[in-house]
Coordinates of C-alpha atoms and ligand atoms in Angstrom, one line a residue:
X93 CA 26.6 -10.2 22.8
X94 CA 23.6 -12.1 23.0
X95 CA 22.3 -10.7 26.0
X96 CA 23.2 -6.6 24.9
X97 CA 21.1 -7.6 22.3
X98 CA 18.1 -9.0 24.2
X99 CA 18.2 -6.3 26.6
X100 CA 18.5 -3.7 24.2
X101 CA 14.9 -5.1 22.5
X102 CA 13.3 -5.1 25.9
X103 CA 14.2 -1.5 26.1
X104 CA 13.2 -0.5 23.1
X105 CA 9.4 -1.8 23.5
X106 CA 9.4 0.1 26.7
X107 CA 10.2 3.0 25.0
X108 CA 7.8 2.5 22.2
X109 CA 4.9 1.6 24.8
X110 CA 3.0 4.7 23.8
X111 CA 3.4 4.3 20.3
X112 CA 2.3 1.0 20.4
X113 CA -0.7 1.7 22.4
X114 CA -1.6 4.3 19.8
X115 CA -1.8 1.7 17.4
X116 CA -3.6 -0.4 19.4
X117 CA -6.2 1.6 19.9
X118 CA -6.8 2.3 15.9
X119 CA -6.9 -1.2 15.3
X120 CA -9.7 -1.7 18.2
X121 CA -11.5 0.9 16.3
X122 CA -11.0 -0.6 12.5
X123 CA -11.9 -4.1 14.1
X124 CA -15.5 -2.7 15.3
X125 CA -15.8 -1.0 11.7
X126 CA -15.4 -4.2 10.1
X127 CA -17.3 -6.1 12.7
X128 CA -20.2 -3.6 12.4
X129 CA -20.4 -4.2 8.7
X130 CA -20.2 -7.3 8.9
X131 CA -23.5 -7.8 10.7
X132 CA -25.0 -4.7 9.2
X133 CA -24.9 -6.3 5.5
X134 CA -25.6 -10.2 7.3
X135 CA -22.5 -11.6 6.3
X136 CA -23.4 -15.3 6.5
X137 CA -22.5 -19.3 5.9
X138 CA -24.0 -19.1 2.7
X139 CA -21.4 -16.2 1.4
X140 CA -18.8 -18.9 1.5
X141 CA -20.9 -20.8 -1.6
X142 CA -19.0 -20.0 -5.0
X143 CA -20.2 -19.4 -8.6
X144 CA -18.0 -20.7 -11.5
X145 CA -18.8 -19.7 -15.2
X146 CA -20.3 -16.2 -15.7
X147 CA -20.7 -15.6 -12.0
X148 CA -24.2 -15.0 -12.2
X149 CA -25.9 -14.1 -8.7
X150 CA -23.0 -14.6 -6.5
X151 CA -24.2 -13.8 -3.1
X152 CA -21.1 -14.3 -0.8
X153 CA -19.6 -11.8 -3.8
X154 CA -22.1 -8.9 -3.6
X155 CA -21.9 -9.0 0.1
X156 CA -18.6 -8.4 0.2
X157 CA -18.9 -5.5 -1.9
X158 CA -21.3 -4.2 0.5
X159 CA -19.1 -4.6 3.6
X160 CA -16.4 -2.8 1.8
X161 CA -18.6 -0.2 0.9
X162 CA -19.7 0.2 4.5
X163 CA -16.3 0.4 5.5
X164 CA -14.9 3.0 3.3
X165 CA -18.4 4.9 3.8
X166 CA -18.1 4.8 -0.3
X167 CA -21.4 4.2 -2.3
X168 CA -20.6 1.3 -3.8
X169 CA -17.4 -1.0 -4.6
X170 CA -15.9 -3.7 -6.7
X171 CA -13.8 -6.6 -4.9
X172 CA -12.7 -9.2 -7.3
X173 CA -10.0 -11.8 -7.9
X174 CA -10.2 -11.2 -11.5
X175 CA -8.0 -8.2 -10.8
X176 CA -5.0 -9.4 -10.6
X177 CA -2.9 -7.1 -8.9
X178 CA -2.7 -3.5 -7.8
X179 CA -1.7 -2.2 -10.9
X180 CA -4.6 -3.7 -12.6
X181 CA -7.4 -2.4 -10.4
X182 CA -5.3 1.1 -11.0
X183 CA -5.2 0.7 -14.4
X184 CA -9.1 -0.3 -14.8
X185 CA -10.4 2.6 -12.8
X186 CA -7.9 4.9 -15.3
X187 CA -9.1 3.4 -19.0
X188 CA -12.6 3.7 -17.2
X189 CA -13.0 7.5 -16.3
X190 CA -10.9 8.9 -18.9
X191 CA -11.7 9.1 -22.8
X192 CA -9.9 10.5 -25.5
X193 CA -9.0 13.9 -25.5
X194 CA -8.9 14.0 -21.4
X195 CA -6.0 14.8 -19.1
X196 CA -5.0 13.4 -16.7
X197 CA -2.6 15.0 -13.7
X198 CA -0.7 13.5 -10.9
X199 CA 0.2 15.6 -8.2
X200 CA 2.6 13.6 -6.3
X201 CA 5.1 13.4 -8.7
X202 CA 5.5 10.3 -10.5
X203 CA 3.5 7.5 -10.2
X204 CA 3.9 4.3 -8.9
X205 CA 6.7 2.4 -11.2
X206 CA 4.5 0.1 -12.5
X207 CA 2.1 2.3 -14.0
X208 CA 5.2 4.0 -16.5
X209 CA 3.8 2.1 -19.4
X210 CA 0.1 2.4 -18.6
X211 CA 0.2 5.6 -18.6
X212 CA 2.5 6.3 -21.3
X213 CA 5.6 8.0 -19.9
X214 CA 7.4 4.9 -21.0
X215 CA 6.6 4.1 -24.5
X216 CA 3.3 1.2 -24.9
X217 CA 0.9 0.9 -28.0
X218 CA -1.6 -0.2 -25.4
X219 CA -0.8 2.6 -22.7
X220 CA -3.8 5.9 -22.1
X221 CA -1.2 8.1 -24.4
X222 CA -1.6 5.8 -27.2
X223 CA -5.3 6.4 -26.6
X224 CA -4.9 10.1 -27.2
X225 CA -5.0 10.4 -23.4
X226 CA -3.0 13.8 -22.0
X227 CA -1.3 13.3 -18.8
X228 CA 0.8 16.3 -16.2
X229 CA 2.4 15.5 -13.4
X230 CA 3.4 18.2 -10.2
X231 CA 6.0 17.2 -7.7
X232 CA 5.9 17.6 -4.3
X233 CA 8.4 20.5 -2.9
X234 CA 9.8 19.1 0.5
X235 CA 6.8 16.7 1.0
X236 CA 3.8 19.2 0.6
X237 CA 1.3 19.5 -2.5
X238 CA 2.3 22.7 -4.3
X239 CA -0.9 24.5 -4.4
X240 CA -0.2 26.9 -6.5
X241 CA 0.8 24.7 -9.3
X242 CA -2.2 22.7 -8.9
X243 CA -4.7 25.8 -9.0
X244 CA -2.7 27.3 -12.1
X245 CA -3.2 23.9 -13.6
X246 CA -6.9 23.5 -12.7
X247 CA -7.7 27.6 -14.0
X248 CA -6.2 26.8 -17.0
X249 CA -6.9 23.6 -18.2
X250 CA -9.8 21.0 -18.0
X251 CA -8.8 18.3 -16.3
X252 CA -10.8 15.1 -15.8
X253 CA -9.1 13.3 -13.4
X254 CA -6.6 13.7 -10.6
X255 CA -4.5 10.7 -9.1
X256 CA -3.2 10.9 -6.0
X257 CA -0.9 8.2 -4.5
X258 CA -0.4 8.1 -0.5
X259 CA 2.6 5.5 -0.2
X260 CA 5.7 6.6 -1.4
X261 CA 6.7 4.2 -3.8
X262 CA 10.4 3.5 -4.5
X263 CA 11.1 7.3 -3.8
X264 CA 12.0 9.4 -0.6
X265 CA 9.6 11.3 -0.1
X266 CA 7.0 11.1 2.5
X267 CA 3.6 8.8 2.4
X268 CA 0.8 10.7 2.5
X269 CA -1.3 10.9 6.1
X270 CA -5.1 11.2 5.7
X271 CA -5.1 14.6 7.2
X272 CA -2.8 16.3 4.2
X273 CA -5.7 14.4 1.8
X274 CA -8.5 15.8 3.4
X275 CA -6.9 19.4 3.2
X276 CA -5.9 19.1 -0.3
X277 CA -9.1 17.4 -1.8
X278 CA -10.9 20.0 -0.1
X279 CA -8.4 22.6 -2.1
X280 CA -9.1 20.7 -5.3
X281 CA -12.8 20.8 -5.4
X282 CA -12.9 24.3 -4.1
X283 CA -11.8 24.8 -7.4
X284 CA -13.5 22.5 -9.8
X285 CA -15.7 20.2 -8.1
X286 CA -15.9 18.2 -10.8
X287 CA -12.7 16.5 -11.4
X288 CA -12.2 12.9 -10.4
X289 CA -10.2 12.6 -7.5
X290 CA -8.4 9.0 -7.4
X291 CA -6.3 7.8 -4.7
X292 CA -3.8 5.2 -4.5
X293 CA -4.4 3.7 -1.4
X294 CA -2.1 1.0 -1.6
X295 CA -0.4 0.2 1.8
X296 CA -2.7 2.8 4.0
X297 CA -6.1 0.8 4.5
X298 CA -6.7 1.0 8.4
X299 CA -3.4 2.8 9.2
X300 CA -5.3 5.5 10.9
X301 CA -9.6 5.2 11.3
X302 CA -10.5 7.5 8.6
X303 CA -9.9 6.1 4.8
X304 CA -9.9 8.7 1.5
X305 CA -13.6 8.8 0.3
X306 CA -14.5 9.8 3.9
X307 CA -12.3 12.9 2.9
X308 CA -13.7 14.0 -0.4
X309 CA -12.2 11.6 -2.7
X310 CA -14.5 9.8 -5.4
X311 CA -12.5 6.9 -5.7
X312 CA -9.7 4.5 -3.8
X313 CA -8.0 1.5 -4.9
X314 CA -6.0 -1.4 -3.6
X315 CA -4.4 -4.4 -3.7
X316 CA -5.9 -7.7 -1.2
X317 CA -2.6 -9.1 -1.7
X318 CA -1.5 -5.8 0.7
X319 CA -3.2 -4.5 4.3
X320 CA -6.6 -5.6 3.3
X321 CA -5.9 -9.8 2.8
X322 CA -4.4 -10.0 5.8
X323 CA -1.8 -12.5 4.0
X324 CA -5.1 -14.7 3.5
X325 CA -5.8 -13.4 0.1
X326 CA -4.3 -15.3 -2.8
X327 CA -4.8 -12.6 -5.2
X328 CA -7.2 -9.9 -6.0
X329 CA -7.8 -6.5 -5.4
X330 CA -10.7 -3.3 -4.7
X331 CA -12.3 -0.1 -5.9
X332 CA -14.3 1.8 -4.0
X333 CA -16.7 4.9 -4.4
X334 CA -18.8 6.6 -6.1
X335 CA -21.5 4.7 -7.8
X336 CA -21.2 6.1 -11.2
X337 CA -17.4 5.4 -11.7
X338 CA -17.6 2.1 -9.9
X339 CA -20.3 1.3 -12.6
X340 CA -17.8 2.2 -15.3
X341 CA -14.8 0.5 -13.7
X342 CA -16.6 -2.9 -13.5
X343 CA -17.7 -2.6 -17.2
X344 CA -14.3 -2.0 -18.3
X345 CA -13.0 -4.8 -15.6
X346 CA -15.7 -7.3 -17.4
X347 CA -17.9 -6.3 -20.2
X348 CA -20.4 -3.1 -21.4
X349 CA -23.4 -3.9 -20.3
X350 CA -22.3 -6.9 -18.2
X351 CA -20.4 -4.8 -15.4
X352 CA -20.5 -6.4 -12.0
X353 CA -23.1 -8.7 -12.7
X354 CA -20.5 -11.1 -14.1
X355 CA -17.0 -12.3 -12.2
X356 CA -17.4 -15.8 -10.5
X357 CA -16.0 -16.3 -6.9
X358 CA -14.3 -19.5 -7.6
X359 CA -14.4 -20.5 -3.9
X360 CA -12.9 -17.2 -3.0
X361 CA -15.3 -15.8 -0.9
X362 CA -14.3 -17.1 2.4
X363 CA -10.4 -15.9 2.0
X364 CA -11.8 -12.4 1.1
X365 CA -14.1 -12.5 4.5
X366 CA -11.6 -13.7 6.4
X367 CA -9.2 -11.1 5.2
X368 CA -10.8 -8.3 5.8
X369 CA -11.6 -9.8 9.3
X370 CA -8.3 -9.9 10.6
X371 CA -6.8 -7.4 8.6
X372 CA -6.9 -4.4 11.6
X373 CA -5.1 -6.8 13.8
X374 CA -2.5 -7.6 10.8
X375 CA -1.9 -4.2 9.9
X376 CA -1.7 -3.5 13.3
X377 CA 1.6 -6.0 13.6
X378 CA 3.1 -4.7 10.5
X379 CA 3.4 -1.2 12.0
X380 CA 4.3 -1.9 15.1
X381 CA 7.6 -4.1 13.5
X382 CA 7.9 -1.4 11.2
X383 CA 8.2 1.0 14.2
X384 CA 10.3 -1.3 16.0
X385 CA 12.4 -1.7 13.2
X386 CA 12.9 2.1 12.9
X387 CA 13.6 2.6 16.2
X388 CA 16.6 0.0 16.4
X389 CA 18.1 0.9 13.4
X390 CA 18.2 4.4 13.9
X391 CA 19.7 3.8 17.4
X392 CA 22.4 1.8 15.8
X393 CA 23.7 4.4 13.5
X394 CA 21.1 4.4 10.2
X395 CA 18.8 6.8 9.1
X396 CA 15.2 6.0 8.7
X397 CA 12.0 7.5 7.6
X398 CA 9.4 7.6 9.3
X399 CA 11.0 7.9 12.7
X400 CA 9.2 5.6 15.3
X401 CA 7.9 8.2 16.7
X402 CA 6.2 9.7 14.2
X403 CA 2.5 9.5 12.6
X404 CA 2.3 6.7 10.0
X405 CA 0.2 7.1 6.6
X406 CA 1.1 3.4 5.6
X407 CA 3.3 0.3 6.6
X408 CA 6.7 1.3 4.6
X409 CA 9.9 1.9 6.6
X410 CA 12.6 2.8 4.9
X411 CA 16.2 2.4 6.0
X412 CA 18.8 4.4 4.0
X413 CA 22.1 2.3 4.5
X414 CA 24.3 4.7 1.9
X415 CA 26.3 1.6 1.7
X416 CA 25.5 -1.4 -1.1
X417 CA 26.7 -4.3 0.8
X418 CA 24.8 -2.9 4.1
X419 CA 21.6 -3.0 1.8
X420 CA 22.5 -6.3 0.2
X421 CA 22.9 -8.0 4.4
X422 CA 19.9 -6.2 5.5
X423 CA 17.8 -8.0 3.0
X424 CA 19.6 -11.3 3.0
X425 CA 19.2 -11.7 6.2
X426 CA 15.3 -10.9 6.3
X427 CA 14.9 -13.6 3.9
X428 CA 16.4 -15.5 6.1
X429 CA 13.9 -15.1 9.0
X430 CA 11.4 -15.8 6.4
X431 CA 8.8 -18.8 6.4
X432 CA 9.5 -20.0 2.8
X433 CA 12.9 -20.0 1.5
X434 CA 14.4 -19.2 4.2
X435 CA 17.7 -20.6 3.0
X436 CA 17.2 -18.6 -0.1
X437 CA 20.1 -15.7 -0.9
X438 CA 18.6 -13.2 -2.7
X439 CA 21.0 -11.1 -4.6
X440 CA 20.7 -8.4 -7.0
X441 CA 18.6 -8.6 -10.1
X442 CA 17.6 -6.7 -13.4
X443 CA 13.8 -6.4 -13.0
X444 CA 11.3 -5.9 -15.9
X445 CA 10.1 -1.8 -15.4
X446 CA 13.4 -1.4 -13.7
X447 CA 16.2 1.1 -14.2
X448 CA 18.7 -0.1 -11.7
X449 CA 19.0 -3.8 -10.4
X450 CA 16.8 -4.6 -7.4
X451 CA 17.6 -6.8 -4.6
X452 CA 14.0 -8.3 -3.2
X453 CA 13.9 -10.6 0.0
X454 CA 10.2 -11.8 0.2
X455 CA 10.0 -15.5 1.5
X456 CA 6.1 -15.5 1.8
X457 CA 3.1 -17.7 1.0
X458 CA 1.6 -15.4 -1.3
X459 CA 3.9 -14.7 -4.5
X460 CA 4.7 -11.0 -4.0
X461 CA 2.6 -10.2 -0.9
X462 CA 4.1 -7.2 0.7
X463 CA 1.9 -7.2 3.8
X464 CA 3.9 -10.2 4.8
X465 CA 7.1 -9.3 6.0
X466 CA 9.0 -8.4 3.0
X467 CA 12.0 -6.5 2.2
X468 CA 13.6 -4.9 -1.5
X469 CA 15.6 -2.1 -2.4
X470 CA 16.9 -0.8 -5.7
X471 CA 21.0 -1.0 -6.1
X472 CA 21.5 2.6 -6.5
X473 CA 22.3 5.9 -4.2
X474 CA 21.2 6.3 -1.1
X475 CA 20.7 2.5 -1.0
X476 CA 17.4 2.5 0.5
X477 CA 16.0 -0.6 1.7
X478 CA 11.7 -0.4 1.7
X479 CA 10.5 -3.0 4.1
X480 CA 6.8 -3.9 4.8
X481 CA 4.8 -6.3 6.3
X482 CA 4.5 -8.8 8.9
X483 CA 1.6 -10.6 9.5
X484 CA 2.7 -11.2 13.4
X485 CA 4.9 -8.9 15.4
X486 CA 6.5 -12.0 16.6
X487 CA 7.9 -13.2 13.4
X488 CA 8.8 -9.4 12.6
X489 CA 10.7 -8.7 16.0
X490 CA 12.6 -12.3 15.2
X491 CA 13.7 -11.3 11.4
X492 CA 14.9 -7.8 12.7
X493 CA 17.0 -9.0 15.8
X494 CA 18.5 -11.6 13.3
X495 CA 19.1 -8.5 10.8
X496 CA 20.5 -6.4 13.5
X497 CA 23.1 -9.1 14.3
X498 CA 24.1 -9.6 10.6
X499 CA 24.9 -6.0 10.3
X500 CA 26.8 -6.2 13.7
X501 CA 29.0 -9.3 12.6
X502 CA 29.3 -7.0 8.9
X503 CA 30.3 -3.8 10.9
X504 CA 32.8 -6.1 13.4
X505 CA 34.4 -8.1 10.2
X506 CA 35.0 -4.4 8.4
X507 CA 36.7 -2.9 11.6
X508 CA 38.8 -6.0 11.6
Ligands
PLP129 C1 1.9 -2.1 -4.4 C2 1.6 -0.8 -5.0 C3 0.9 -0.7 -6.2 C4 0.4 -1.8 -7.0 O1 1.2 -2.8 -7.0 P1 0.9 -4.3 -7.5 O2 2.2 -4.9 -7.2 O3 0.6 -4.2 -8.9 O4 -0.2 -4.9 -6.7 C5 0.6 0.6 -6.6 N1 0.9 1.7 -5.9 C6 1.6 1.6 -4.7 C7 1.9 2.8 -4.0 C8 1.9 0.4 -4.2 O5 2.5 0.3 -3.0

């Protein structure tokens, strides 16, 4: 048994050599982007210094900014701790841009979960409804923007900003490659050239070598406790783009007429450098696991999306085990593989902003960092599992051979 397994592995990297390779060759191209900017904006010692209090003249801070700037080829960007999540940056760049009286339209269905009650599809006195904020949402139809939907929309109805989120969330549809963006931004501003496009760039950040402002979009935004930390990021996240809106989201992040002047480092500085230094090579591992992953699983009888051999817009791989206990294993045993709390079982759990129970494996170093290897699933039909992450592909290749034979000794118990 031991053996089929290992020699299964070793031919499954030989048959994802190419793939691989691929990869390997985007992350050698993001690593000399970030190197490059690097120098460019003299990223030095002295950036590691921190401010406390107001924040005032933070050096190591406004460099930073400037790297990510030159990475995204954005005109400007905010990169602060005081975000604390995702969501939050997300949120901020919304209650920025948008007054009331504005509509806002989605065109990738709905949103990511956590924004339900930001936005005000589930009742919040605080949420942009309550702010007299309009929101419309188009679905995809079989993975594709629908087009004509969204130029009806944009004919007949002012609309100030347009959000557009790549990853796929907790649904099934497809993630969103940089190439579909750049087609449909370019269909957008056709039309009106002066709505805000917003992307939700969660999960995608050196994927591919091309990120969204380079394709028309105005602004992106992301969380450092994702691609972009590297798994060295405590907490944090980014907006980048154009100068005017980045102006307005760091005013409504901090204070009018304080903006990103204000926001101390607290010794973060380094972390975020560091980060961003090794995050090509990090996302880099995370896909190739998640295409190992898909590759294995598929072979042994599941169906996954993507396919290993097909182009990635972000790190997700989904497994659809149409079975709850399968679901349940696969996770189990990932936490199991895990660095911290490894002897952890996770089991189903009602989760605030949840419908269905959620079973989550995540033994990491970072509470909820999902570009370390990281594993969750809803408790409902298909039973999908959405795993992400792995800061080596090492540790990744040892968590899914230890998950492969869990669901072996499942599958031999059942037949029993
Ligand atoms: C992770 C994620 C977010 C934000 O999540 P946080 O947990 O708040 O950092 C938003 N959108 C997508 C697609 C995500 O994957």
């Amino acid at each position: 048994m031991k053996e089929t397994i290992e020699n299964f592995i070793q031919e499954s990297e030989e048959n994802l050599k190419d793939y691989f390779q691929a990869q390997d060759k985007i992350a050698f191209e993001n690593s000399k982007k970030v190197l490059n900017a690097f120098k460019e904006n003299n990223v030095n010692e002295a950036c590691f210094n921190m401010t406390t209090g107001y924040g005032y003249n933070d050096l190591g801070r406004d460099t930073i900014e400037k790297v990510y700037a030159h990475i995204f080829k954005s005109e400007d960007a905010l990169v602060r701790s005081q975000f604390i999540s995702g969501t939050h940056a997300l949120t901020t760049a919304l209650f920025a841009c948008l007054r009331p009286g504005d509509t806002m339209l989605s065109i990738t269905g709905k949103p990511y979960d956590t924004l339900d009650e930001v936005i005000g599809i589930e009742e919040n006195k605080s949420s942009l409804k309550a702010f007299g904020i309009q929101y419309e949402q188009i679905d995809l139809i079989e993975n594709k923007f629908d087009q004509e939907k969204i130029k009806k929309i944009l004919l007949t109805k002012k609309v100030k900003l347009i959000e557009i989120q790549r990853s796929k969330g907790y649904s099934t549809r497809k993630s969103i490659l940089i190439e579909e963006l750049e087609e449909i931004i370019a269909f957008i501003k056709n039309i009106d050239k002066d709505v805000i496009v917003m992307i939700d760039n969660c999960y995608c950040e050196f994927v591919s070598t091309k990120e969204p402002i380079e394709v028309g979009a105005d602004l992106a935004v992301g969380s450092l406790i994702k691609n972009l930390g590297a798994g060295m990021v405590s907490n944090g996240a980014y907006i980048v783009g154009r100068k005017d809106l980045i102006q307005l989201c760091a005013e409504r992040l901090n204070v009018p007429g304080e903006g990103r002047e204000v926001g101390p480092s607290l010794g973060m500085n380094r972390q975020f450098l560091l980060g961003l230094y090794m995050a090509p090579t990090v996302v880099n591992s995370a896909i190739k696991t998640a295409q190992l992953t898909s590759y294995l699983l598929e072979k042994i009888g599941f169906e996954v999306e993507p396919k290993y051999f097909e182009k990635r817009a972000d790190i997700v791989q989904t497994i659809i085990f149409h079975d709850q206990n399968k679901l349940i294993k696969y996770c189990q045993a990932i936490q199991s593989s895990s660095p911290i709390d490894a002897n952890v079982k996770p089991i189903p759990w009602d989760m605030p902003g949840y419908q269905d129970q959620v079973i989550m494996a995540a033994g990491t170093f970072t509470q909820g960092s999902s570009i370390e290897l990281s594993c969750d699933g809803p408790i409902k039909e298909p039973y999908i599992a959405y795993q992400q992450g792995s800061l080596t592909y090492e540790y990744g290749k040892l968590a899914i051979i230890n998950a492969i034979k869990q669901l072996q000794e499942t599958k031999a118990k059942d037949s029993q």
